[in-house]
Every structure is written in structure tokens, then in C-alpha cells.
Amino acid sequence: MTTIKYNLFLHIIQNKTEQFIKLFQNECIDPQIQLNAFEWTPLHCAAYQGNMSLIEYLISQGADVSTKCKNGMTALDMAIQKGHKHLKELLTPQQLDDILSCNQRYDDKIS
């Protein structure tokens, strides 16, 4: 598993989104997997890199935006620290709750 974690981490840092997704799917990786000693999840890494498409993919796969790494930072904290303010809305837990709630209300109306 260590080699897989290392490769996942490298794919994110090198902005190789397609390779990351392929490995992620082929190995049935838990989106909450900790990739390094700092307990960064793939979402933390993607936020650090400012990779919006990978963040969207990870959230769709069940990544938890409220997960904190070893130093107490969330993916949102990392994105802001690196100047990726365009990710704020995507990584804000309340925004996701609102979207999910709206989707549920819509689904209820059409059922």
C-alpha cells in the first residue's frame, strides 16, 4: 500500500489528474486515505495544488471536506494558505450541505 500512496501523492503533486483517477479507481482507494506522515488526504493534496477538477472528483467519491490533517488544517485551510481562493466555495462544508439539501428537495418533488 505504501507504493500506491506514494504514487497517488505524486500524481496529485505533478497535476496528473487522469493518472490519479485511474489508479484511484483500479485500486478501489478510500477517498479518506492518509497519503503521508502529516495525514494529508488526497483532498488536502489537491487543495494545496489548487486542482479544482480533482477536488470535484474526490468530493463526488465521498471525500470529506471537514477532515483535518495532523496540524488541524482542512483542505479549505490549505487552499487559502496557498492563495487558491477560487476553491473556497467548493471546499466550504455549508455550501455542500446547501447543495445536497437543494438536490434532495428537487428529488422529493419529482418522485
Short mmCIF file of C-alpha atoms in Angstrom, two decimals:
data_model
loop_
_atom_site.label_atom_id
_atom_site.label_comp_id
_atom_site.label_asym_id
_atom_site.label_seq_id
_atom_site.Cartn_x
_atom_site.Cartn_y
_atom_site.Cartn_z
CA MET A 1 0.00 0.00 0.00
CA THR A 2 2.92 2.37 0.61
CA THR A 3 3.84 2.39 -3.09
CA ILE A 4 0.24 3.12 -4.02
CA LYS A 5 0.07 6.01 -1.54
CA TYR A 6 3.32 7.40 -2.91
CA ASN A 7 2.09 7.16 -6.50
CA LEU A 8 -1.24 8.80 -5.62
CA PHE A 9 0.63 11.62 -3.90
CA LEU A 10 2.98 12.07 -6.89
CA HIS A 11 0.13 12.12 -9.38
CA ILE A 12 -1.55 14.93 -7.44
CA ILE A 13 1.61 16.99 -6.91
CA GLN A 14 2.53 16.62 -10.58
CA ASN A 15 -1.03 17.54 -11.69
CA LYS A 16 -1.53 14.16 -13.37
CA THR A 17 -5.25 14.03 -12.67
CA GLU A 18 -6.08 11.30 -15.18
CA GLN A 19 -3.36 9.00 -13.82
CA PHE A 20 -4.55 9.66 -10.27
CA ILE A 21 -8.16 8.80 -11.12
CA LYS A 22 -7.13 5.64 -12.95
CA LEU A 23 -5.05 4.39 -10.00
CA PHE A 24 -7.72 5.51 -7.52
CA GLN A 25 -10.39 3.53 -9.36
CA ASN A 26 -8.27 0.47 -10.17
CA GLU A 27 -7.19 0.05 -6.55
CA CYS A 28 -10.60 0.97 -5.03
CA ILE A 29 -8.97 3.59 -2.82
CA ASP A 30 -10.82 5.08 0.15
CA PRO A 31 -11.04 8.86 -0.50
CA GLN A 32 -10.09 9.42 3.14
CA ILE A 33 -6.75 7.57 2.82
CA GLN A 34 -3.86 9.36 4.52
CA LEU A 35 -1.06 9.76 1.99
CA ASN A 36 1.79 10.95 4.22
CA ALA A 37 3.03 11.35 7.79
CA PHE A 38 1.14 14.66 8.02
CA GLU A 39 -2.13 12.76 7.47
CA TRP A 40 -2.94 14.57 4.23
CA THR A 41 -5.79 13.00 2.30
CA PRO A 42 -5.97 13.26 -1.50
CA LEU A 43 -8.35 16.19 -0.97
CA HIS A 44 -5.74 18.05 1.12
CA CYS A 45 -3.15 17.50 -1.62
CA ALA A 46 -5.48 18.59 -4.41
CA ALA A 47 -6.45 21.72 -2.48
CA TYR A 48 -2.79 22.52 -1.83
CA GLN A 49 -2.16 22.26 -5.58
CA GLY A 50 -5.33 24.19 -6.48
CA ASN A 51 -6.60 21.32 -8.64
CA MET A 52 -10.33 22.08 -8.91
CA SER A 53 -11.20 19.18 -11.21
CA LEU A 54 -9.57 16.66 -8.87
CA ILE A 55 -11.29 18.23 -5.86
CA GLU A 56 -14.66 17.91 -7.60
CA TYR A 57 -13.90 14.28 -8.42
CA LEU A 58 -12.82 13.44 -4.86
CA ILE A 59 -15.91 15.07 -3.36
CA SER A 60 -18.07 13.07 -5.78
CA GLN A 61 -16.32 9.95 -4.48
CA GLY A 62 -17.10 10.77 -0.85
CA ALA A 63 -14.11 12.82 0.30
CA ASP A 64 -15.00 14.74 3.47
CA VAL A 65 -14.16 18.45 3.22
CA SER A 66 -14.16 18.77 7.02
CA THR A 67 -11.35 16.23 7.54
CA LYS A 68 -8.36 17.73 9.33
CA CYS A 69 -4.77 16.65 8.88
CA LYS A 70 -2.22 16.28 11.67
CA ASN A 71 -1.75 20.02 12.14
CA GLY A 72 -5.52 20.63 12.27
CA MET A 73 -5.92 22.05 8.77
CA THR A 74 -8.77 21.22 6.41
CA ALA A 75 -8.45 21.19 2.63
CA LEU A 76 -10.03 24.67 2.63
CA ASP A 77 -7.35 25.94 5.02
CA MET A 78 -4.65 24.61 2.71
CA ALA A 79 -6.23 26.10 -0.40
CA ILE A 80 -6.49 29.53 1.22
CA GLN A 81 -2.94 29.32 2.58
CA LYS A 82 -1.67 28.67 -0.96
CA GLY A 83 -3.76 31.52 -2.43
CA HIS A 84 -6.35 29.31 -4.14
CA LYS A 85 -9.30 31.44 -3.04
CA HIS A 86 -11.36 30.28 -6.04
CA LEU A 87 -11.75 26.94 -4.19
CA LYS A 88 -13.38 28.46 -1.12
CA GLU A 89 -16.97 27.84 -2.17
CA LEU A 90 -16.26 24.29 -3.31
CA LEU A 91 -14.50 23.35 -0.05
CA THR A 92 -16.89 25.02 2.39
CA PRO A 93 -18.94 22.36 4.23
CA GLN A 94 -22.03 24.59 4.48
CA GLN A 95 -22.08 25.07 0.71
CA LEU A 96 -22.10 21.31 0.21
CA ASP A 97 -24.89 20.88 2.76
CA ASP A 98 -26.95 23.51 0.93
CA ILE A 99 -26.37 21.83 -2.43
CA LEU A 100 -27.26 18.40 -1.09
CA SER A 101 -30.34 19.78 0.64
CA CYS A 102 -31.47 21.52 -2.54
CA ASN A 103 -30.94 18.32 -4.54
CA GLN A 104 -32.99 16.36 -2.00
CA ARG A 105 -35.87 18.85 -2.22
CA TYR A 106 -35.76 18.61 -6.02
CA ASP A 107 -35.72 14.80 -5.89
CA ASP A 108 -38.68 14.83 -3.50
CA LYS A 109 -40.70 17.00 -5.91
CA ILE A 110 -40.17 14.73 -8.89
CA SER A 111 -40.80 11.45 -7.05
#
